[in-house]
C-alpha cells in the first residue's frame, strides 16, 4: 500500500524500525487499513461532538499539534491522527468512546507513548485517546498490600507513592521512569526482575475498563482471584484492543532488606548458559540474571567504562535478603561459577561496587546506539536453548554481514539481540529487517515466542502467523469480538490485516456473526 | 467418553449431540448434566526441563505424578494446589488439567501467586471442536491475547484442556511455622497483614478461630529460615509470643481444609479483601458453624447451616462466595458461583457463545 492511501507519511520502513530511520524516504512498507473516507469527511462533526463531552482544551485537532501524537517509541512509523483527546476521568473516557462508537471512528489508546512495537501509533482516521491527565493515586492500602491508581500514572511513580512505607510495585520495564500503567497493562510489561516477581499480569488485581460503547466495567478488586471467568487475564496484554483501562488495583510488595549482584565472565556462551542452568538447578532463585556478549561488552566499556572483563559472555546475578542471607546465596553461586572456570568473578562489596556492576548493563542500549544504528528484538526462548540460539545468531550475523550484540534477561530467556546497521547505507536496513525476522523465527522454532515484553503492536503483526495457526488467531479475535464487536479499538494492530479483514470491514456496523471453525 | 488423543477429543466434541460433563479427577464433586467426558487418557509428561523451571504435561496427568516428577529434581508446584478430596468427601485423583481449569491454589498463593500465575501456555479444544494453542513454554510471552490464562478458572466452560505448560520452582531446604495463640479473627488478620507486609517473605498466613491459632510460614535455606523466623517473631511481639515449629503436616491440613472435613453443613469458599474477612463472616451471623482463614484473611472457608442463604446475609462485598459442597436443591437455589454484575455477565455470556456456541461444555456450571 502506498503512503497516500493510508494518509500517512512514508517516513520509514518495515518491521523493526527506529529512531535513526526517521527521514529515510521510502515507500510506506507496513500495510495499514485503507483510510475510512466517511470518517475523514466528518472530522469537523466528530471534533465538535468530542468537545461536547470534554473541556475544549482536551480535544486537539490542529494538525500542527496532532503531530505530537503521530508515533510512539517506534518512531519510524508515523501517522498523525484525526485528532487526539485527553480525558481527565473515567466518565470522560466513556463519553469519548460513546461518541466514537456512534460515529464509527477507530480509537487508539495511548499511555505514555513508550511502546517499542508501535502499539500507540495512530491511523489517519483514528482518535488518539491519551490517559496522561489521569495520574492520581486513588487509594493506598498497606494492610492489604495494594494501591489503586489512575492509569496515566507512571510505573516508577507507583513505587514512589509507597516506598516511604517500605513497599514497591514489582514490574520494572526499563522505560519505567516514563511509561504509564495504562501501557504496562495493555502490553503486559515485564522487566529485569520478573524471574522472581512476575510480569504485570501477575501483579494486577483489578481494573476499571471502559469498553468501546462507553460501558464501564469493574473487573477484579482487592481480593485475590476471579469469581467467574478470569477476564483480567485477557485484558492484560490486549494492546488496547478490548477497552481502555482507566483505573487499576495493583499488588505492592514489601521491599527486601537488601540486594547485591555478582559479576561472572566466561570464555564461551555454552559455559555461561551452563552456569545459569546450574544456579537454577541448585535451588537458588536469583532476582535477576542478566547476560551480555562480547560485542555488547566492548561497546559498553568504550561508552561507560564499567570495568567489565573482555570475554565472550558476562553474567550479572543478583540476589536479595539480609546481608547474611545475601552472603550465603552468593557463596553458593560463587562455588557453582568457580567450578566452570570463569575468567572473572567479582562480588560487589558495597553499594558503589554494586552500582558499577550494573552500570554497564544499564548503559548497554545507549552504548550500542553510540557505535551504530540498531534494531532491538524481544523474542523469548527456553533458557536451555541459549547457547544454540546465540551460536545461530552468530552464524546468521556472518551471513547477513551485520554485527549483532546480545544483552538480555538470561533467567527467563527473554532475549534482546541488537542488530547493528547503517541507516545511510543502501540496503543495510533491508538486510537488518530480514535478519531480525530470521531471529524471531528462530526463537519460535526452538520453542519460544516473538515477543517477551514489548508486545506485537504493528512491528510484529505480520509475523503472527509464524507462531500461531489460523484457529489460534481466530480464538484471540473471538475475544475481541465480544469486547469490541465493531472492531474500533486499535484495529490495525496485533492481527495480520488479511486475517482481521472481514471483521474490520464491518467496523461501524454490527459484529460479524459467522460461526467459528468448522 | 474417554478420548485417547487430542484429535479424538476434537472429533468427539464435534460429533457431540448434547451436553458434555468434563471430568478431570472428579475430586471437586461437581455433578453436571450430560455425558461424562474424561481427560484421564490424555496423560503424561511432555517435557520437563528443571534448569528452565518448565514443565509441560497433558491435562489428564494425575497431580500426584506431577508432584513426584518434580520432587525427584528438587522442585515443586509453588502454588501448592489443594486436594479437595477430604473436604468435599470425594474419591478419584486430582489431575493437572483440573487444577488449572479451576485455578486451584493453596496457602502459598498469598506470596507467589495462584495456579493461573504459573501457567505459561495451554492447548485446548473449544466447544466446536477446534484445537487451539495459546502461550507457550517460556517465562515471558506477550505474543497475542493470553487465551491460555483465560482457561484457568473457566472450569472447562470455554474448552477442554489437553495440555498445560507450567513454571515450576525449586523446593526449599526448610520450612518453619510461627504459631500465635489466642487472637480473635480481627487481631489475627492484623497480625497476618503485619507479617505479610514485612520483608521476611511469609509464604503462608492462616487462622483457625476454633483452635485459636494463627500460623505464619517461612521457607527457604535453613539459616535464612531461622533468621527470618526470629525477626518476624520480634516484629510481632506486640501480639504475643510466637512459638516456632518445624516440620509436620500443618500446612497440608490448612491447604486441604482438614479442620472442616467430615462436618455437617454447607461449605462455602469466600475470596475477600483480607481485612474485610472478619466483618464479612460476622455479617453472616448465626448460620456460620465454623470458619477458617487463609491467604492472610483473603480466603475464607465457611461451614454454614444447610440451605442457608449466605450471599443474601452478607450482601455486597469486595469479592465473591462460591458454594463448594451442598445438596442439589441448595445449588439450584443459589448457584455455585457468585452472580456477576450485568456488565461482566454479558462479557461472560459473549465469550461462552464464541467458544462454545452450542452451550454443551459443562452446561449450567458457571451460569
Short mmCIF file of N, CA and C in Angstrom, two decimals, chain A residues 143-146 167 187-188 191 194-196 199 201-202 211 215 217-218 221-231 233-234 238 251 254-255 257 277 280-281 283-285 322 325 332 380-384 409 412 414 446-456 464 467-469 471-472 475-476 478-479 481-483 512-513 516-518, chain B residues 14 49-53 73 75 103 109-111 116-117 126 128 130-135 137-147 149-150 152-154 157-158 167 169-171 173 192-193 196-201 221 224 227-228 231 269 271-275 295 298 318-320 337 340 343-344 346-348 350-352 354-355 366:
data_model
loop_
_atom_site.label_atom_id
_atom_site.label_comp_id
_atom_site.label_asym_id
_atom_site.label_seq_id
_atom_site.Cartn_x
_atom_site.Cartn_y
_atom_site.Cartn_z
N UNK A 143 -2.15 -2.63 54.58
CA UNK A 143 -2.57 -3.87 55.24
C UNK A 143 -2.94 -4.94 54.22
N UNK A 144 -3.58 -4.49 53.14
CA UNK A 144 -3.99 -5.46 52.11
C UNK A 144 -3.04 -5.45 50.92
N UNK A 145 -1.99 -4.68 51.02
CA UNK A 145 -0.89 -4.68 50.05
C UNK A 145 -1.36 -4.40 48.62
N UNK A 146 -2.10 -3.32 48.46
CA UNK A 146 -2.42 -2.90 47.10
C UNK A 146 -2.48 -1.38 47.01
N UNK A 167 7.44 -0.28 50.62
CA UNK A 167 6.81 -1.13 49.60
C UNK A 167 7.28 -0.72 48.20
N UNK A 187 0.26 -3.87 27.43
CA UNK A 187 1.30 -4.72 26.84
C UNK A 187 1.74 -5.84 27.78
N UNK A 188 1.17 -5.92 28.98
CA UNK A 188 1.62 -6.90 29.98
C UNK A 188 3.14 -6.80 30.16
N UNK A 191 10.16 -6.79 32.80
CA UNK A 191 11.27 -6.07 33.40
C UNK A 191 12.37 -7.04 33.76
N UNK A 194 11.51 -10.15 36.75
CA UNK A 194 10.30 -10.98 36.71
C UNK A 194 10.56 -12.45 36.97
N UNK A 195 11.82 -12.88 36.97
CA UNK A 195 12.08 -14.28 37.31
C UNK A 195 11.48 -14.56 38.69
N UNK A 196 11.62 -13.60 39.58
CA UNK A 196 11.08 -13.77 40.93
C UNK A 196 9.68 -13.17 41.09
N UNK A 199 5.37 -10.70 35.86
CA UNK A 199 5.16 -9.55 34.99
C UNK A 199 3.86 -8.85 35.41
N UNK A 201 0.75 -9.04 34.54
CA UNK A 201 -0.45 -9.86 34.77
C UNK A 201 -0.43 -10.53 36.14
N UNK A 202 0.76 -10.77 36.68
CA UNK A 202 0.88 -11.40 37.99
C UNK A 202 0.76 -10.40 39.14
N UNK A 211 -15.42 0.19 27.90
CA UNK A 211 -15.49 -0.50 26.61
C UNK A 211 -15.88 0.47 25.51
N UNK A 215 -19.59 1.62 27.93
CA UNK A 215 -19.92 0.87 29.15
C UNK A 215 -18.70 0.80 30.06
N UNK A 217 -16.90 -1.17 33.10
CA UNK A 217 -16.93 -2.45 33.83
C UNK A 217 -15.89 -2.42 34.94
N UNK A 218 -16.30 -2.85 36.13
CA UNK A 218 -15.35 -3.05 37.23
C UNK A 218 -15.01 -4.53 37.25
N UNK A 221 -10.67 -6.66 41.89
CA UNK A 221 -10.74 -5.74 43.02
C UNK A 221 -9.59 -6.02 43.96
N UNK A 222 -9.83 -5.82 45.25
CA UNK A 222 -8.75 -6.02 46.21
C UNK A 222 -8.66 -7.48 46.67
N UNK A 223 -9.59 -8.31 46.20
CA UNK A 223 -9.50 -9.74 46.51
C UNK A 223 -8.57 -10.41 45.51
N UNK A 224 -8.19 -11.67 45.79
CA UNK A 224 -7.05 -12.22 45.06
C UNK A 224 -7.37 -13.06 43.84
N UNK A 225 -8.61 -13.52 43.68
CA UNK A 225 -8.86 -14.34 42.49
C UNK A 225 -10.23 -14.02 41.89
N UNK A 226 -10.42 -14.42 40.66
CA UNK A 226 -11.65 -14.09 39.95
C UNK A 226 -12.80 -14.97 40.43
N UNK A 227 -13.99 -14.38 40.50
CA UNK A 227 -15.16 -15.15 40.92
C UNK A 227 -15.78 -15.93 39.78
N UNK A 228 -15.57 -15.46 38.57
CA UNK A 228 -16.06 -16.16 37.39
C UNK A 228 -14.90 -16.30 36.42
N UNK A 229 -15.16 -16.06 35.16
CA UNK A 229 -14.06 -16.11 34.19
C UNK A 229 -13.01 -15.05 34.55
N UNK A 230 -11.76 -15.39 34.35
CA UNK A 230 -10.65 -14.51 34.70
C UNK A 230 -10.44 -13.49 33.57
N UNK A 231 -11.32 -12.50 33.52
CA UNK A 231 -11.27 -11.54 32.41
C UNK A 231 -10.00 -10.70 32.43
N UNK A 233 -7.14 -11.68 32.76
CA UNK A 233 -6.06 -12.37 32.06
C UNK A 233 -6.02 -11.99 30.58
N UNK A 234 -7.16 -11.69 29.99
CA UNK A 234 -7.12 -11.27 28.58
C UNK A 234 -7.06 -9.75 28.43
N UNK A 238 -3.78 -6.95 26.14
CA UNK A 238 -4.66 -6.89 24.97
C UNK A 238 -4.32 -5.73 24.04
N UNK A 251 -0.94 -4.91 42.94
CA UNK A 251 -0.32 -5.54 44.11
C UNK A 251 0.99 -4.81 44.42
N UNK A 254 6.42 -5.77 49.97
CA UNK A 254 7.42 -5.18 50.86
C UNK A 254 8.81 -5.29 50.24
N UNK A 255 9.58 -4.23 50.36
CA UNK A 255 10.93 -4.24 49.78
C UNK A 255 11.81 -5.21 50.55
N UNK A 257 15.26 -6.61 52.33
CA UNK A 257 16.19 -5.86 53.17
C UNK A 257 17.34 -5.28 52.35
N UNK A 277 22.04 -22.46 34.19
CA UNK A 277 21.28 -23.68 34.47
C UNK A 277 21.66 -24.26 35.83
N UNK A 280 20.14 -22.25 38.73
CA UNK A 280 18.71 -22.50 38.90
C UNK A 280 18.47 -23.92 39.45
N UNK A 281 19.23 -24.89 38.95
CA UNK A 281 19.09 -26.27 39.45
C UNK A 281 19.44 -26.37 40.93
N UNK A 283 18.62 -24.62 43.35
CA UNK A 283 17.57 -24.22 44.28
C UNK A 283 17.58 -22.75 44.63
N UNK A 284 18.53 -22.02 44.09
CA UNK A 284 18.56 -20.57 44.33
C UNK A 284 17.67 -19.90 43.27
N UNK A 285 16.91 -18.91 43.69
CA UNK A 285 16.12 -18.16 42.72
C UNK A 285 16.61 -16.71 42.75
N UNK A 322 18.78 -10.28 53.72
CA UNK A 322 19.61 -9.59 54.70
C UNK A 322 21.07 -9.78 54.28
N UNK A 325 22.01 -13.38 54.54
CA UNK A 325 21.34 -14.22 53.54
C UNK A 325 21.96 -14.02 52.17
N UNK A 332 27.07 -19.75 47.49
CA UNK A 332 26.66 -20.90 46.68
C UNK A 332 26.86 -20.60 45.20
N UNK A 380 11.56 -14.45 23.06
CA UNK A 380 11.92 -15.26 24.23
C UNK A 380 12.15 -16.69 23.80
N UNK A 381 13.13 -17.34 24.44
CA UNK A 381 13.43 -18.74 24.11
C UNK A 381 13.53 -19.54 25.41
N UNK A 382 13.35 -20.86 25.32
CA UNK A 382 13.63 -21.69 26.50
C UNK A 382 15.10 -21.50 26.88
N UNK A 383 15.40 -21.32 28.16
CA UNK A 383 16.78 -20.98 28.53
C UNK A 383 17.76 -22.08 28.14
N UNK A 384 17.26 -23.32 28.03
CA UNK A 384 18.16 -24.40 27.63
C UNK A 384 18.67 -24.21 26.20
N UNK A 409 17.76 -10.86 29.50
CA UNK A 409 17.40 -11.46 30.78
C UNK A 409 17.57 -12.97 30.65
N UNK A 412 15.04 -15.74 32.38
CA UNK A 412 13.74 -16.07 31.82
C UNK A 412 13.78 -16.24 30.31
N UNK A 414 14.35 -14.16 27.94
CA UNK A 414 13.88 -13.02 27.13
C UNK A 414 15.10 -12.32 26.51
N UNK A 446 12.62 -22.83 18.20
CA UNK A 446 13.21 -23.56 19.33
C UNK A 446 12.25 -23.62 20.52
N UNK A 447 11.01 -23.21 20.31
CA UNK A 447 10.01 -23.34 21.37
C UNK A 447 9.70 -22.04 22.09
N UNK A 448 10.15 -20.93 21.54
CA UNK A 448 9.92 -19.64 22.19
C UNK A 448 8.82 -18.84 21.51
N UNK A 449 8.93 -17.52 21.62
CA UNK A 449 7.87 -16.67 21.08
C UNK A 449 8.45 -15.39 20.47
N UNK A 450 7.61 -14.67 19.75
CA UNK A 450 8.04 -13.47 19.02
C UNK A 450 8.38 -12.32 19.94
N UNK A 451 7.61 -12.19 21.03
CA UNK A 451 7.83 -11.04 21.90
C UNK A 451 7.60 -11.41 23.35
N UNK A 452 8.58 -11.09 24.17
CA UNK A 452 8.51 -11.43 25.59
C UNK A 452 7.95 -10.34 26.45
N UNK A 453 8.13 -9.08 26.02
CA UNK A 453 7.64 -7.99 26.85
C UNK A 453 7.31 -6.71 26.09
N UNK A 454 7.70 -6.59 24.84
CA UNK A 454 7.44 -5.34 24.12
C UNK A 454 6.05 -5.30 23.49
N UNK A 455 5.52 -6.46 23.17
CA UNK A 455 4.22 -6.52 22.52
C UNK A 455 4.34 -6.68 21.01
N UNK A 456 3.20 -6.99 20.40
CA UNK A 456 3.17 -7.23 18.95
C UNK A 456 3.02 -5.90 18.20
N UNK A 464 2.82 -12.87 13.08
CA UNK A 464 1.99 -13.67 13.99
C UNK A 464 1.72 -15.08 13.46
N UNK A 467 3.98 -17.94 14.61
CA UNK A 467 3.76 -18.56 15.91
C UNK A 467 2.40 -19.24 16.05
N UNK A 468 1.39 -18.67 15.38
CA UNK A 468 0.03 -19.15 15.60
C UNK A 468 -0.60 -19.72 14.33
N UNK A 469 -1.39 -20.77 14.51
CA UNK A 469 -2.21 -21.30 13.43
C UNK A 469 -3.47 -20.45 13.30
N UNK A 471 -6.55 -21.19 13.64
CA UNK A 471 -7.52 -21.39 14.73
C UNK A 471 -7.10 -20.64 16.00
N UNK A 472 -5.78 -20.55 16.23
CA UNK A 472 -5.30 -19.84 17.42
C UNK A 472 -5.64 -18.35 17.32
N UNK A 475 -9.35 -17.69 17.75
CA UNK A 475 -9.78 -17.69 19.16
C UNK A 475 -9.49 -16.33 19.81
N UNK A 476 -8.31 -15.77 19.49
CA UNK A 476 -7.97 -14.46 20.04
C UNK A 476 -8.92 -13.38 19.51
N UNK A 478 -11.89 -13.81 18.49
CA UNK A 478 -13.24 -14.04 19.03
C UNK A 478 -13.41 -13.28 20.34
N UNK A 479 -12.32 -13.18 21.10
CA UNK A 479 -12.40 -12.44 22.37
C UNK A 479 -12.59 -10.95 22.08
N UNK A 481 -14.04 -9.77 19.52
CA UNK A 481 -15.42 -9.63 19.04
C UNK A 481 -16.38 -9.34 20.19
N UNK A 482 -16.10 -9.99 21.34
CA UNK A 482 -17.01 -9.85 22.47
C UNK A 482 -16.87 -8.47 23.13
N UNK A 483 -15.65 -8.03 23.31
CA UNK A 483 -15.42 -6.75 23.99
C UNK A 483 -15.65 -5.56 23.06
N UNK A 512 -19.44 -9.23 12.92
CA UNK A 512 -19.76 -10.39 12.09
C UNK A 512 -20.20 -11.53 12.98
N UNK A 513 -21.19 -12.25 12.57
CA UNK A 513 -21.72 -13.33 13.41
C UNK A 513 -21.48 -14.69 12.78
N UNK A 516 -17.62 -19.81 14.16
CA UNK A 516 -16.19 -20.06 14.12
C UNK A 516 -15.92 -21.49 13.70
N UNK A 517 -14.74 -21.70 13.19
CA UNK A 517 -14.26 -23.05 12.95
C UNK A 517 -15.01 -23.79 11.86
N UNK A 518 -15.41 -24.98 12.19
CA UNK A 518 -15.97 -25.88 11.17
C UNK A 518 -17.23 -25.31 10.52
N UNK B 14 -16.89 -32.41 18.31
CA UNK B 14 -17.54 -32.01 17.06
C UNK B 14 -18.81 -32.84 16.83
N UNK B 49 12.06 -29.55 31.88
CA UNK B 49 13.41 -29.02 31.88
C UNK B 49 13.65 -28.32 33.21
N UNK B 50 14.21 -29.05 34.18
CA UNK B 50 14.41 -28.45 35.50
C UNK B 50 15.22 -27.16 35.46
N UNK B 51 16.24 -27.11 34.60
CA UNK B 51 17.09 -25.92 34.57
C UNK B 51 16.38 -24.72 33.96
N UNK B 52 15.26 -24.99 33.28
CA UNK B 52 14.48 -23.89 32.72
C UNK B 52 13.22 -23.65 33.56
N UNK B 53 13.08 -24.41 34.63
CA UNK B 53 11.91 -24.30 35.52
C UNK B 53 10.61 -24.49 34.74
N UNK B 73 13.55 -33.95 41.13
CA UNK B 73 14.55 -32.95 40.73
C UNK B 73 14.61 -31.79 41.71
N UNK B 75 12.19 -29.95 42.86
CA UNK B 75 11.34 -28.80 42.50
C UNK B 75 9.89 -29.08 42.90
N UNK B 103 -8.35 -23.23 38.58
CA UNK B 103 -7.39 -22.30 39.19
C UNK B 103 -7.21 -22.60 40.68
N UNK B 109 -0.32 -19.20 47.75
CA UNK B 109 -0.88 -18.24 46.79
C UNK B 109 -0.66 -16.80 47.24
N UNK B 110 -0.76 -16.58 48.54
CA UNK B 110 -0.67 -15.21 49.05
C UNK B 110 0.68 -14.59 48.75
N UNK B 111 1.71 -15.40 48.62
CA UNK B 111 3.02 -14.84 48.35
C UNK B 111 3.47 -15.01 46.89
N UNK B 116 -3.03 -19.83 38.04
CA UNK B 116 -3.04 -19.09 36.78
C UNK B 116 -1.75 -18.30 36.57
N UNK B 117 -1.09 -17.92 37.67
CA UNK B 117 0.16 -17.16 37.54
C UNK B 117 1.32 -18.03 37.09
N UNK B 126 -12.05 -26.31 21.82
CA UNK B 126 -13.22 -25.50 22.17
C UNK B 126 -14.51 -26.28 21.91
N UNK B 128 -16.61 -26.19 19.69
CA UNK B 128 -16.93 -26.52 18.30
C UNK B 128 -16.07 -27.69 17.82
N UNK B 130 -12.52 -27.09 17.62
CA UNK B 130 -11.25 -26.52 17.16
C UNK B 130 -10.15 -26.80 18.18
N UNK B 131 -8.99 -27.22 17.70
CA UNK B 131 -7.82 -27.35 18.57
C UNK B 131 -7.10 -26.01 18.59
N UNK B 132 -6.90 -25.47 19.80
CA UNK B 132 -6.33 -24.12 19.91
C UNK B 132 -5.16 -24.15 20.88
N UNK B 133 -4.10 -23.43 20.51
CA UNK B 133 -2.98 -23.28 21.45
C UNK B 133 -2.79 -21.80 21.76
N UNK B 134 -2.31 -21.55 22.96
CA UNK B 134 -2.04 -20.18 23.36
C UNK B 134 -0.87 -20.18 24.32
N UNK B 135 -0.13 -19.08 24.33
CA UNK B 135 1.05 -19.03 25.19
C UNK B 135 2.10 -19.97 24.66
N UNK B 137 5.95 -22.16 26.26
CA UNK B 137 6.65 -22.78 27.39
C UNK B 137 7.73 -21.85 27.93
N UNK B 138 7.66 -20.57 27.59
CA UNK B 138 8.67 -19.64 28.08
C UNK B 138 8.05 -18.68 29.11
N UNK B 139 8.93 -18.16 29.97
CA UNK B 139 8.50 -17.36 31.11
C UNK B 139 7.85 -16.03 30.71
N UNK B 140 8.38 -15.45 29.65
CA UNK B 140 7.85 -14.15 29.25
C UNK B 140 7.32 -14.26 27.84
N UNK B 141 6.06 -13.93 27.68
CA UNK B 141 5.42 -14.14 26.39
C UNK B 141 4.22 -13.21 26.32
N UNK B 142 4.30 -12.20 25.50
CA UNK B 142 3.16 -11.29 25.34
C UNK B 142 2.67 -11.31 23.89
N UNK B 143 2.90 -12.46 23.24
CA UNK B 143 2.53 -12.56 21.83
C UNK B 143 1.05 -12.93 21.70
N UNK B 144 0.23 -11.94 21.44
CA UNK B 144 -1.20 -12.18 21.27
C UNK B 144 -1.93 -12.25 22.60
N UNK B 145 -3.25 -12.36 22.52
CA UNK B 145 -4.07 -12.40 23.73
C UNK B 145 -3.77 -13.66 24.54
N UNK B 146 -3.81 -13.51 25.85
CA UNK B 146 -3.45 -14.61 26.75
C UNK B 146 -4.66 -15.53 26.95
N UNK B 147 -5.01 -16.23 25.91
CA UNK B 147 -6.19 -17.11 25.96
C UNK B 147 -5.98 -18.25 26.95
N UNK B 149 -4.50 -18.25 29.82
CA UNK B 149 -4.80 -17.85 31.20
C UNK B 149 -6.32 -17.69 31.39
N UNK B 150 -7.02 -17.35 30.33
CA UNK B 150 -8.48 -17.28 30.44
C UNK B 150 -9.08 -18.67 30.72
N UNK B 152 -7.74 -20.80 32.66
CA UNK B 152 -7.54 -21.07 34.09
C UNK B 152 -8.67 -20.42 34.86
N UNK B 153 -9.51 -21.21 35.45
CA UNK B 153 -10.66 -20.69 36.17
C UNK B 153 -11.92 -20.67 35.33
N UNK B 154 -11.85 -21.15 34.09
CA UNK B 154 -13.05 -21.22 33.25
C UNK B 154 -13.80 -22.53 33.48
N UNK B 157 -15.62 -24.49 30.76
CA UNK B 157 -16.79 -23.99 30.03
C UNK B 157 -16.45 -23.33 28.70
N UNK B 158 -15.17 -23.06 28.46
CA UNK B 158 -14.78 -22.45 27.19
C UNK B 158 -14.05 -23.44 26.29
N UNK B 167 5.30 -22.98 34.88
CA UNK B 167 6.54 -22.59 35.53
C UNK B 167 6.60 -23.30 36.87
N UNK B 169 9.13 -24.18 40.47
CA UNK B 169 10.17 -23.51 41.26
C UNK B 169 10.92 -24.53 42.12
N UNK B 170 12.10 -24.13 42.58
CA UNK B 170 12.85 -25.04 43.46
C UNK B 170 12.08 -25.33 44.75
N UNK B 171 12.20 -26.55 45.23
CA UNK B 171 11.69 -26.87 46.55
C UNK B 171 12.62 -26.19 47.57
N UNK B 173 14.75 -25.89 51.37
CA UNK B 173 15.54 -26.69 52.29
C UNK B 173 14.79 -26.89 53.60
N UNK B 192 -1.45 -11.04 60.62
CA UNK B 192 -1.04 -11.63 59.34
C UNK B 192 -0.65 -10.52 58.35
N UNK B 193 -1.41 -9.42 58.36
CA UNK B 193 -1.08 -8.29 57.47
C UNK B 193 0.29 -7.73 57.80
N UNK B 196 2.90 -10.24 56.56
CA UNK B 196 2.98 -10.26 55.09
C UNK B 196 3.54 -8.96 54.53
N UNK B 197 3.42 -7.89 55.31
CA UNK B 197 3.96 -6.61 54.87
C UNK B 197 5.42 -6.42 55.27
N UNK B 198 6.02 -7.41 55.86
CA UNK B 198 7.42 -7.33 56.27
C UNK B 198 8.31 -7.87 55.16
N UNK B 199 9.60 -7.56 55.19
CA UNK B 199 10.48 -8.05 54.12
C UNK B 199 10.88 -9.51 54.27
N UNK B 200 10.31 -10.25 55.23
CA UNK B 200 10.85 -11.57 55.52
C UNK B 200 10.11 -12.72 54.85
N UNK B 201 9.37 -12.42 53.82
CA UNK B 201 8.81 -13.42 52.91
C UNK B 201 8.06 -14.55 53.60
N UNK B 221 16.37 -21.51 52.60
CA UNK B 221 17.57 -22.15 53.12
C UNK B 221 17.52 -22.10 54.65
N UNK B 224 18.55 -19.04 56.66
CA UNK B 224 17.67 -17.92 56.33
C UNK B 224 16.32 -18.07 57.03
N UNK B 227 16.74 -17.21 60.67
CA UNK B 227 16.90 -15.75 60.82
C UNK B 227 15.56 -15.05 60.69
N UNK B 228 14.82 -15.38 59.62
CA UNK B 228 13.57 -14.66 59.37
C UNK B 228 12.51 -14.99 60.42
N UNK B 231 13.23 -12.80 63.28
CA UNK B 231 12.89 -11.39 63.01
C UNK B 231 11.38 -11.18 63.05
N UNK B 269 -16.69 -21.13 49.91
CA UNK B 269 -15.34 -20.59 49.78
C UNK B 269 -15.48 -19.12 49.42
N UNK B 271 -13.68 -15.38 48.68
CA UNK B 271 -12.47 -14.62 48.35
C UNK B 271 -12.80 -13.17 48.66
N UNK B 272 -12.04 -12.56 49.57
CA UNK B 272 -12.37 -11.20 50.04
C UNK B 272 -11.11 -10.35 50.12
N UNK B 273 -11.32 -9.06 50.25
CA UNK B 273 -10.20 -8.19 50.64
C UNK B 273 -9.82 -8.63 52.04
N UNK B 274 -8.54 -9.00 52.28
CA UNK B 274 -8.21 -9.68 53.54
C UNK B 274 -8.74 -8.98 54.80
N UNK B 275 -8.59 -7.69 54.88
CA UNK B 275 -9.00 -7.02 56.12
C UNK B 275 -10.52 -7.01 56.31
N UNK B 295 -4.60 -17.18 53.31
CA UNK B 295 -4.17 -16.04 52.48
C UNK B 295 -4.23 -14.73 53.29
N UNK B 298 -7.63 -13.39 53.15
CA UNK B 298 -8.24 -13.20 51.83
C UNK B 298 -9.04 -14.39 51.34
N UNK B 318 -16.35 -6.77 48.57
CA UNK B 318 -15.27 -6.81 47.58
C UNK B 318 -14.79 -8.26 47.50
N UNK B 319 -15.39 -9.03 46.62
CA UNK B 319 -15.01 -10.43 46.49
C UNK B 319 -16.18 -11.27 46.03
N UNK B 320 -16.13 -12.56 46.34
CA UNK B 320 -17.17 -13.46 45.88
C UNK B 320 -17.23 -14.70 46.76
N UNK B 337 -21.59 -20.38 41.66
CA UNK B 337 -20.75 -19.18 41.60
C UNK B 337 -21.54 -17.92 41.93
N UNK B 340 -22.70 -12.39 38.76
CA UNK B 340 -21.83 -11.28 38.35
C UNK B 340 -22.65 -10.04 38.07
N UNK B 343 -22.81 -6.14 33.55
CA UNK B 343 -21.79 -5.89 32.52
C UNK B 343 -20.85 -7.08 32.37
N UNK B 344 -20.36 -7.57 33.51
CA UNK B 344 -19.43 -8.70 33.47
C UNK B 344 -20.15 -9.95 32.99
N UNK B 346 -22.53 -10.13 30.91
CA UNK B 346 -22.69 -10.04 29.46
C UNK B 346 -21.40 -10.44 28.74
N UNK B 347 -20.27 -10.04 29.29
CA UNK B 347 -18.98 -10.44 28.70
C UNK B 347 -18.82 -11.96 28.80
N UNK B 348 -19.14 -12.49 29.97
CA UNK B 348 -19.03 -13.93 30.17
C UNK B 348 -19.90 -14.69 29.17
N UNK B 350 -20.97 -13.64 26.34
CA UNK B 350 -20.42 -13.43 25.00
C UNK B 350 -19.26 -14.37 24.71
N UNK B 351 -18.36 -14.51 25.68
CA UNK B 351 -17.21 -15.39 25.49
C UNK B 351 -17.67 -16.84 25.34
N UNK B 352 -18.64 -17.22 26.17
CA UNK B 352 -19.10 -18.60 26.09
C UNK B 352 -19.77 -18.85 24.74
N UNK B 354 -19.02 -17.55 22.00
CA UNK B 354 -18.00 -17.64 20.95
C UNK B 354 -17.25 -18.97 21.01
N UNK B 355 -16.89 -19.39 22.23
CA UNK B 355 -16.05 -20.59 22.37
C UNK B 355 -16.88 -21.88 22.39
N UNK B 366 -21.31 -22.47 35.22
CA UNK B 366 -20.95 -21.08 35.54
C UNK B 366 -22.05 -20.12 35.10
#
